[in-house]
mmCIF file of C-alpha atoms in Angstrom:
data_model
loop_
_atom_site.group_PDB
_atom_site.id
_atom_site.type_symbol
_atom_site.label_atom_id
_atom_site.label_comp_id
_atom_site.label_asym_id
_atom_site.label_seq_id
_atom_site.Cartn_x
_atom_site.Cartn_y
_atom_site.Cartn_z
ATOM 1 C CA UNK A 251 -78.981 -21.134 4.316
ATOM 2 C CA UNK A 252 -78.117 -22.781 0.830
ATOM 3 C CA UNK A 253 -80.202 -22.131 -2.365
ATOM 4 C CA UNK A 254 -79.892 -23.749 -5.316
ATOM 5 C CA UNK A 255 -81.547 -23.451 -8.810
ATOM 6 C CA UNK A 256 -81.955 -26.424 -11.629
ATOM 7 C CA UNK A 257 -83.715 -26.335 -14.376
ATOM 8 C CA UNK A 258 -84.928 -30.040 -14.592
ATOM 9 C CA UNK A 259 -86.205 -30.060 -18.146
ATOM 10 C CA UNK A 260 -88.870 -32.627 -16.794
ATOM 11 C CA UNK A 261 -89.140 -33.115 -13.268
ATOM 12 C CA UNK A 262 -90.085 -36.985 -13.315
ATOM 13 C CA UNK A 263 -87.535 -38.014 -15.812
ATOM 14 C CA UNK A 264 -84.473 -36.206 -13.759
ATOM 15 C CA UNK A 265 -86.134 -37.855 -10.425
ATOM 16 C CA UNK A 266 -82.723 -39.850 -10.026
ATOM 17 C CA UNK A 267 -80.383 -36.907 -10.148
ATOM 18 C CA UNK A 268 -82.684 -34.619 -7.909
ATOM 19 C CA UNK A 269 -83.040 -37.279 -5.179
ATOM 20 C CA UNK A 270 -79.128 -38.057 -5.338
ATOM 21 C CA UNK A 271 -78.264 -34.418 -5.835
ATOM 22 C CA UNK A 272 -80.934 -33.707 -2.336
ATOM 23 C CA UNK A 273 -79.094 -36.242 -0.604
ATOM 24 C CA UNK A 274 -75.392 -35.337 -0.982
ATOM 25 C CA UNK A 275 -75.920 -31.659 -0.765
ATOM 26 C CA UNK A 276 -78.645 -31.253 1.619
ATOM 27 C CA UNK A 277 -79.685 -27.641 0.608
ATOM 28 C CA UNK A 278 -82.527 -25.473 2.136
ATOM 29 C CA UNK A 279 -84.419 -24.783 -0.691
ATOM 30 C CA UNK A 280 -84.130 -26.311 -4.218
ATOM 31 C CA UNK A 281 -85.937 -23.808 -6.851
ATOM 32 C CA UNK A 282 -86.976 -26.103 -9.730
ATOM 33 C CA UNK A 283 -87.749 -24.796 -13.176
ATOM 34 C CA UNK A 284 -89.463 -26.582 -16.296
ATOM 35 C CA UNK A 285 -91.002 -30.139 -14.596
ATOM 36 C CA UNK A 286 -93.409 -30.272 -17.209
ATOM 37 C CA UNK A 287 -95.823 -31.748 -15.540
ATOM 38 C CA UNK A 288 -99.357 -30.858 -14.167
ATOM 39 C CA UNK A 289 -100.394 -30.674 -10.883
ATOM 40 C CA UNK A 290 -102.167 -33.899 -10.255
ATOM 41 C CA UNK A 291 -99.161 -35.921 -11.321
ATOM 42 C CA UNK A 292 -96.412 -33.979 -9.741
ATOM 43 C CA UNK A 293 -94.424 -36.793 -7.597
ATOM 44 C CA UNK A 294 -94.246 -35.381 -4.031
ATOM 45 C CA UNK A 295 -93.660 -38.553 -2.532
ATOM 46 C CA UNK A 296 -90.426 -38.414 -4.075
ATOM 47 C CA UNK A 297 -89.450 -35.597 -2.471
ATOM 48 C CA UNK A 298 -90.738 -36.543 1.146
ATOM 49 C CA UNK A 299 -88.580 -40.133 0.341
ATOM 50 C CA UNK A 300 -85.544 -37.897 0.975
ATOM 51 C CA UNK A 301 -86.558 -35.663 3.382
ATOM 52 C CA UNK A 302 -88.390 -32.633 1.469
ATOM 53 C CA UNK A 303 -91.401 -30.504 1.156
ATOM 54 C CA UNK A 304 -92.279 -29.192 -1.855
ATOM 55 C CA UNK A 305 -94.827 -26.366 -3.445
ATOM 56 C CA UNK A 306 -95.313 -26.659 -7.298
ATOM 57 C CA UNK A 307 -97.446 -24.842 -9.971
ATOM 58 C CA UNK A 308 -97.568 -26.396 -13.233
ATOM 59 C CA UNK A 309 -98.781 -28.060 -16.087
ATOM 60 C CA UNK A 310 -98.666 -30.879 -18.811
ATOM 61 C CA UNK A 311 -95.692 -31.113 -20.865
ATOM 62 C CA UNK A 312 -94.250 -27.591 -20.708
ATOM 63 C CA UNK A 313 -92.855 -24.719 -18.294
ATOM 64 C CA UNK A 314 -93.697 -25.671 -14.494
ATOM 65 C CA UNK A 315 -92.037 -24.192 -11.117
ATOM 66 C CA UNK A 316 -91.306 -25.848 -8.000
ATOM 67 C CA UNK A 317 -89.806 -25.283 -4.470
ATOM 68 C CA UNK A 318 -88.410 -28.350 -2.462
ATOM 69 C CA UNK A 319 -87.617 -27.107 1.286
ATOM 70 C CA UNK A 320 -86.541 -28.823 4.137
ATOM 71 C CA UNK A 321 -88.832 -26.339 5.897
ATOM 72 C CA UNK A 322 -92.405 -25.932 5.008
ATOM 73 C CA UNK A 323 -92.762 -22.577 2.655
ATOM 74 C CA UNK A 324 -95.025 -20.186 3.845
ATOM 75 C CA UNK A 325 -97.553 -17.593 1.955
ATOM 76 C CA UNK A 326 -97.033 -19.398 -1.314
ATOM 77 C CA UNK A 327 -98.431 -17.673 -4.357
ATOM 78 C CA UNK A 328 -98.140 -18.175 -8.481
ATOM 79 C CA UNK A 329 -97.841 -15.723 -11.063
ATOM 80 C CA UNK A 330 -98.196 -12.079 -11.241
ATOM 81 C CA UNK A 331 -101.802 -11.819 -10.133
ATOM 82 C CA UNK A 332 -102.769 -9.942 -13.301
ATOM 83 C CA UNK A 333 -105.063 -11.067 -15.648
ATOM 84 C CA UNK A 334 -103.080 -9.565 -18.332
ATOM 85 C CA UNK A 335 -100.857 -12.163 -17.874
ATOM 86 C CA UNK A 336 -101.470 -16.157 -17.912
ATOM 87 C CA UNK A 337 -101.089 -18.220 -14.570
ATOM 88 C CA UNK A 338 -98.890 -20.710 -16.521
ATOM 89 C CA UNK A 339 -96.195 -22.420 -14.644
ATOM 90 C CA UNK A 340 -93.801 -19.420 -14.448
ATOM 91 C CA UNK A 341 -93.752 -18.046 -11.196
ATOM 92 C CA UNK A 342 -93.601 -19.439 -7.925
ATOM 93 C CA UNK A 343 -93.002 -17.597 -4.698
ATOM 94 C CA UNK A 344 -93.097 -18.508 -1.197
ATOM 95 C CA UNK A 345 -91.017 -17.357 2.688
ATOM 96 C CA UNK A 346 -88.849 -19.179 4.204
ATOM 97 C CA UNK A 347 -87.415 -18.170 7.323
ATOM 98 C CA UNK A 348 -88.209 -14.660 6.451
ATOM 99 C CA UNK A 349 -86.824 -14.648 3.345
ATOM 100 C CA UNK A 350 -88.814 -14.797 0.367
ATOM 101 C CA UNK A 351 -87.872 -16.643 -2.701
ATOM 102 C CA UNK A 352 -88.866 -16.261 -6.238
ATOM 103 C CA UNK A 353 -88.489 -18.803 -8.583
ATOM 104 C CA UNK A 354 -88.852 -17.664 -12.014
ATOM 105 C CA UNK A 355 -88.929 -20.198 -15.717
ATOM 106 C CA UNK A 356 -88.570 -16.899 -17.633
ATOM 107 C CA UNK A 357 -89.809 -17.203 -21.398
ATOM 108 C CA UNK A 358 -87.165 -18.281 -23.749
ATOM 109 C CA UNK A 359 -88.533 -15.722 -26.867
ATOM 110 C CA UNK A 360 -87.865 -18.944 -29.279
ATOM 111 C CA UNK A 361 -86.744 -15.789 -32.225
ATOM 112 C CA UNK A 362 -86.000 -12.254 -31.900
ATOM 113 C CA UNK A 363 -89.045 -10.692 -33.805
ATOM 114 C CA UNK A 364 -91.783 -12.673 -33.294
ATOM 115 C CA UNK A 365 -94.782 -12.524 -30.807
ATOM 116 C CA UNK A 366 -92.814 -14.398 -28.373
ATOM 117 C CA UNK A 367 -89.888 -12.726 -28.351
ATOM 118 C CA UNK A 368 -92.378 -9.484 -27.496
ATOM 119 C CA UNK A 369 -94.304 -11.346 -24.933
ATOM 120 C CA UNK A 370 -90.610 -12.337 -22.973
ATOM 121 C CA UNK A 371 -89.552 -8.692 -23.306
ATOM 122 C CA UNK A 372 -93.009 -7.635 -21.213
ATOM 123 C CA UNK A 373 -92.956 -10.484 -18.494
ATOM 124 C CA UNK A 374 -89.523 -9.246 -17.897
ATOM 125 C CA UNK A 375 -91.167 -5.859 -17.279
ATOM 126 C CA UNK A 376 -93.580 -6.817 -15.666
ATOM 127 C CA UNK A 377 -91.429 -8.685 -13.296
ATOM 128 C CA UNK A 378 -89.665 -5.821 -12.770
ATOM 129 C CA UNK A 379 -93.303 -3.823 -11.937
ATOM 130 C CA UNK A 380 -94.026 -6.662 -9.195
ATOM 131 C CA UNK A 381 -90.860 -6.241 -7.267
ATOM 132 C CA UNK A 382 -91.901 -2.164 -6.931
ATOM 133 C CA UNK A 383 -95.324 -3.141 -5.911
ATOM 134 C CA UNK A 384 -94.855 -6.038 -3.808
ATOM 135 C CA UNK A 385 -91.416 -5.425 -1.777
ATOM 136 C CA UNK A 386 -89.971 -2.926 -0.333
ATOM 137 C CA UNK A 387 -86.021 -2.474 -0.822
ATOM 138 C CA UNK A 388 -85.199 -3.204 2.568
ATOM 139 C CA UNK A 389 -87.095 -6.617 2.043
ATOM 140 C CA UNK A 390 -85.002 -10.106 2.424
ATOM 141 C CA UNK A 391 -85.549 -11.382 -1.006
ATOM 142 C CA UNK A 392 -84.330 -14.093 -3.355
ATOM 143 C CA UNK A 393 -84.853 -13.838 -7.012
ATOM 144 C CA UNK A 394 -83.555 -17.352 -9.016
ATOM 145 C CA UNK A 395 -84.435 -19.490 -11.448
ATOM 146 C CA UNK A 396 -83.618 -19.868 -15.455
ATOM 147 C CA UNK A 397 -83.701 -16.366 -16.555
ATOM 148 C CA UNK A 398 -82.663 -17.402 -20.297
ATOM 149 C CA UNK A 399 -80.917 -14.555 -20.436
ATOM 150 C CA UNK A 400 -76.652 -14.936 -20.780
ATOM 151 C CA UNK A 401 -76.031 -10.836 -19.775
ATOM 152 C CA UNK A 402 -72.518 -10.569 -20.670
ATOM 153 C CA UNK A 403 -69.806 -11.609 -23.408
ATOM 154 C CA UNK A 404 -67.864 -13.938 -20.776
ATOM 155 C CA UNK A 405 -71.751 -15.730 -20.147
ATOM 156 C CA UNK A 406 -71.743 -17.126 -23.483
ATOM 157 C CA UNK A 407 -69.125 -19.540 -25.265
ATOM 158 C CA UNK A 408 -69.038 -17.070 -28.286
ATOM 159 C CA UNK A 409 -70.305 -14.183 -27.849
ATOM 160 C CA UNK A 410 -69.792 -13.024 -31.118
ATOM 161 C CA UNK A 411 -71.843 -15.856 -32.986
ATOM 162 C CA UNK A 412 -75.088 -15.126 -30.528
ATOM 163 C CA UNK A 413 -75.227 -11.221 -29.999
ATOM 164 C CA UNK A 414 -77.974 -10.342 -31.425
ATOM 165 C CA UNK A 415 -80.090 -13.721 -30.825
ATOM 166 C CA UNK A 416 -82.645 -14.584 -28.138
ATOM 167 C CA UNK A 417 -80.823 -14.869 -25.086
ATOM 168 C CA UNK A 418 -77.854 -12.545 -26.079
ATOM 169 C CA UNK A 419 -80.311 -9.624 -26.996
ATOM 170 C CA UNK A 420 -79.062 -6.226 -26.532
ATOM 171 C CA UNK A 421 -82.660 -5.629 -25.312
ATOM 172 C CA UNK A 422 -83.108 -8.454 -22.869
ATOM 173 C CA UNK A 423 -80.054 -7.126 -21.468
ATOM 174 C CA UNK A 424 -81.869 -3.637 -20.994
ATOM 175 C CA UNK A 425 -84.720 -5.372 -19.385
ATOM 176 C CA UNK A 426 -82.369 -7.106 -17.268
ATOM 177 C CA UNK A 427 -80.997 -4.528 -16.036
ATOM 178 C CA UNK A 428 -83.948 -2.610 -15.220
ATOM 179 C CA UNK A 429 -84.927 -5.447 -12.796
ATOM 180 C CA UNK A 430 -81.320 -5.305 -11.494
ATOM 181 C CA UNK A 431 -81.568 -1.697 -11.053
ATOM 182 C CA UNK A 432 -84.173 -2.584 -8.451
ATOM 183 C CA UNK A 433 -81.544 -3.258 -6.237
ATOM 184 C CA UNK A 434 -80.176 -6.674 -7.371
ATOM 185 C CA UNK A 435 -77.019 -8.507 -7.391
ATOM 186 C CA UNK A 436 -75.982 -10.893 -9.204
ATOM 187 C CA UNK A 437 -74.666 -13.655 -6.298
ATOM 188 C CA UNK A 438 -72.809 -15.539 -9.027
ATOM 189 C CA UNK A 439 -70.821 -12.842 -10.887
ATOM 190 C CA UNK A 440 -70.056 -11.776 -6.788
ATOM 191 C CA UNK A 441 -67.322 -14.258 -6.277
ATOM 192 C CA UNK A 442 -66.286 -15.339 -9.923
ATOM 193 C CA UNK A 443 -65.809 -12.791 -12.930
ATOM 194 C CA UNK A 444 -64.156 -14.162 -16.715
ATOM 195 C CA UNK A 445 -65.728 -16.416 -18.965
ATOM 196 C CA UNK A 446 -65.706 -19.956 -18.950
ATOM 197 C CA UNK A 447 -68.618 -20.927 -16.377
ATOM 198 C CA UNK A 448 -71.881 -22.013 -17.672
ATOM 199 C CA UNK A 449 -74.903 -23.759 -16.385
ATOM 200 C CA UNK A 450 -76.744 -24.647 -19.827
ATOM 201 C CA UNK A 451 -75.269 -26.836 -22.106
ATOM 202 C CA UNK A 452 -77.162 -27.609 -25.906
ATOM 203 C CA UNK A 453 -78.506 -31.405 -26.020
ATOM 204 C CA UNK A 454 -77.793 -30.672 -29.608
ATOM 205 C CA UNK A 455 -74.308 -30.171 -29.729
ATOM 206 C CA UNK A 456 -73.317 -33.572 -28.435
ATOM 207 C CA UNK A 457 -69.804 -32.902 -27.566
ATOM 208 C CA UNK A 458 -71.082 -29.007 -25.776
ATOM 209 C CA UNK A 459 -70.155 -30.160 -22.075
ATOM 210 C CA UNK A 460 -66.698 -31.783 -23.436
ATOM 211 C CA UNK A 461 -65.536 -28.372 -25.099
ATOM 212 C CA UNK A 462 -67.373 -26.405 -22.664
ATOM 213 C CA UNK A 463 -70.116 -24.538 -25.428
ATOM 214 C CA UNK A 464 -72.141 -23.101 -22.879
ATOM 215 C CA UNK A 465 -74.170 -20.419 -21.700
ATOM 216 C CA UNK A 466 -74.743 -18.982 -18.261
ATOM 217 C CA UNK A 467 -78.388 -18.707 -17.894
ATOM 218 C CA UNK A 468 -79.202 -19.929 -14.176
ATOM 219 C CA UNK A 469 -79.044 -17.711 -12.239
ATOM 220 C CA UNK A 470 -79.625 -15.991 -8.334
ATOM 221 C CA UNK A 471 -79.921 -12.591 -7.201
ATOM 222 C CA UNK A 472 -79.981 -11.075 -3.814
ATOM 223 C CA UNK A 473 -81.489 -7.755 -2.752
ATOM 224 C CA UNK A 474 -79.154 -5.241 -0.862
ATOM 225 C CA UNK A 475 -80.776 -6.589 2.798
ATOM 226 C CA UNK A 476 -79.094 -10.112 1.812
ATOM 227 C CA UNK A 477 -76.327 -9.245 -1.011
ATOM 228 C CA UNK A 478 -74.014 -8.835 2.222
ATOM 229 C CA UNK A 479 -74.812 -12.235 3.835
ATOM 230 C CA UNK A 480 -73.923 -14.353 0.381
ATOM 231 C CA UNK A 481 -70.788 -15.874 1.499
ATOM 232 C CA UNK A 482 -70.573 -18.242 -1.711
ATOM 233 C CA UNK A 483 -72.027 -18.482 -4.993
ATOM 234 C CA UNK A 484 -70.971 -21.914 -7.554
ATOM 235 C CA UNK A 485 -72.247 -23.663 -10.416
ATOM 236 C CA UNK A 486 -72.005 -27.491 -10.178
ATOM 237 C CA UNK A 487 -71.082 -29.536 -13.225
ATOM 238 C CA UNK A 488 -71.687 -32.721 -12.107
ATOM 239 C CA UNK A 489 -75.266 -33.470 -12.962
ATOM 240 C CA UNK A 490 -74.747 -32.234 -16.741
ATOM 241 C CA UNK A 491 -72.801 -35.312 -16.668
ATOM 242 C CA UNK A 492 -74.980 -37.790 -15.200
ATOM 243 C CA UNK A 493 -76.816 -40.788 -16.857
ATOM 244 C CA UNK A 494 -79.984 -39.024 -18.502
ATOM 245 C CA UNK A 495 -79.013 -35.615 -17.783
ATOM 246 C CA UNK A 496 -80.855 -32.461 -17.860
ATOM 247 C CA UNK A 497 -79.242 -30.036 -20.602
ATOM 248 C CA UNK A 498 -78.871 -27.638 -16.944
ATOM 249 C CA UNK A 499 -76.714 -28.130 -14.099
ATOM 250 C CA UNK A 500 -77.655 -26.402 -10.582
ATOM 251 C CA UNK A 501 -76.255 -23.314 -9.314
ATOM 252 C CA UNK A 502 -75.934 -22.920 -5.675
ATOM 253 C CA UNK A 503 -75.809 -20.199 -3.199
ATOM 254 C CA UNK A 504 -75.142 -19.674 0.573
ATOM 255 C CA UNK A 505 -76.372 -16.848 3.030
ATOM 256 C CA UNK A 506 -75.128 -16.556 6.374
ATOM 257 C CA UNK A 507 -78.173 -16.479 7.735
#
């Protein structure tokens, strides 16, 4: 089975590079994060053109999940089912195969201090409060998506300029962790350790895929009853390079299934 993650940064304006990207690779399940677009409007019939089903929760001009499958996804729910917590365009889970997939567009935090930084430091706990009531740890379970979270030095082209910022937060690496701690690993940093690979890529820095300025913030986890069965784990570059790129590139995963 091959999984893949992309954050599309608008679903309908990267419509080119999914369909192309679908067609050459062929994967099982495509987990798609920020389409920024609601429901109504969502273009499905883009996806059937090249061969794929798709569940989506979203809504106009921000955040927005989706799940393209070549099989139909089964007992497909959104969000955390707490009304503490908004339904909006976050989480999307479904089974495939007997394998359920997550598909998280974790808050960014936009500063470290503010009310949003808070609020991405408690859906991260929260997250981690669903896996322990939802799933057991023998369950076959997929967790992917853009975590906005680079964990490590090597995840970040300098490490030393962002530690301390949102995304290179000492504390969304504890919250991280705790999630991890659950029993996740990290299917990536399985094959390929060192700095150097990245899957986000600033708009703003115009030259950032050229001299490599990235950050590794795509990512897929396994639990233990499928950590085994990842036989490969690689980011592809390509798309960052296409004509009207996303400022993502997909990260792709295969389970001998």
């Amino acid at each position: 089975m091959k999984i893949a993650t992309f954050n599309a940064n608008s679903v309908r304006m990267r419509m080119p590079i999914i369909q192309e990207w679908l067609s050459e690779h062929e994967p099982d399940v495509l987990a798609i994060q920020e389409t920024k677009v609601e429901d109504g409007k969502f273009p499905v019939s883009d996806f059937e053109d090249v061969g794929y089903q798709v569940a989506f929760h979203g809504q106009k001009g921000t955040n927005g999940v989706a799940i393209a499958t070549l099989q139909p996804l089964q007992n497909v729910k959104i969000g955390f089912d707490d009304p503490l917590f908004p339904v909006d365009g976050r989480v999307l889970m479904g089974e495939l195969n007997g394998v359920t997939i997550i598909n998280t567009y974790v808050p960014n935090g936009t500063a470290v201090g503010t009310d949003k930084f808070e609020y991405k430091l408690r859906w991260l706990a929260r997250f981690r409060q669903m896996l322990d009531q939802k799933f057991g740890k023998d369950a076959p379970l997929i967790w992917l998506g853009d975590i906005n979270i680079a964990p490590k030095p090597e995840d970040v082209y300098n490490s030393k300029r962002f530690y301390g910022g949102v995304g290179h937060h000492p504390l969304e690496f504890e919250a991280l962790n705790k999630i991890m701690d659950w029993g996740l690993t990290d299917c990536f940093r399985k094959f390929t350790q060192g700095p150097g690979f990245y899957s986000y890529w600033d708009y703003i820095i115009l030259t950032s895929v050229e001299k490599n300025f990235g950050w590794r913030i795509d990512h897929i986890y396994a639990s233990p009853a499928l950590q085994g069965l990842c036989t490969e784990c690689v980011i592809d570059r390509a798309p960052r390079s296409m004509e009207k790129p996303s400022d993502h590139t997909p990260v792709v995963a295969t389970f001998d299934l």
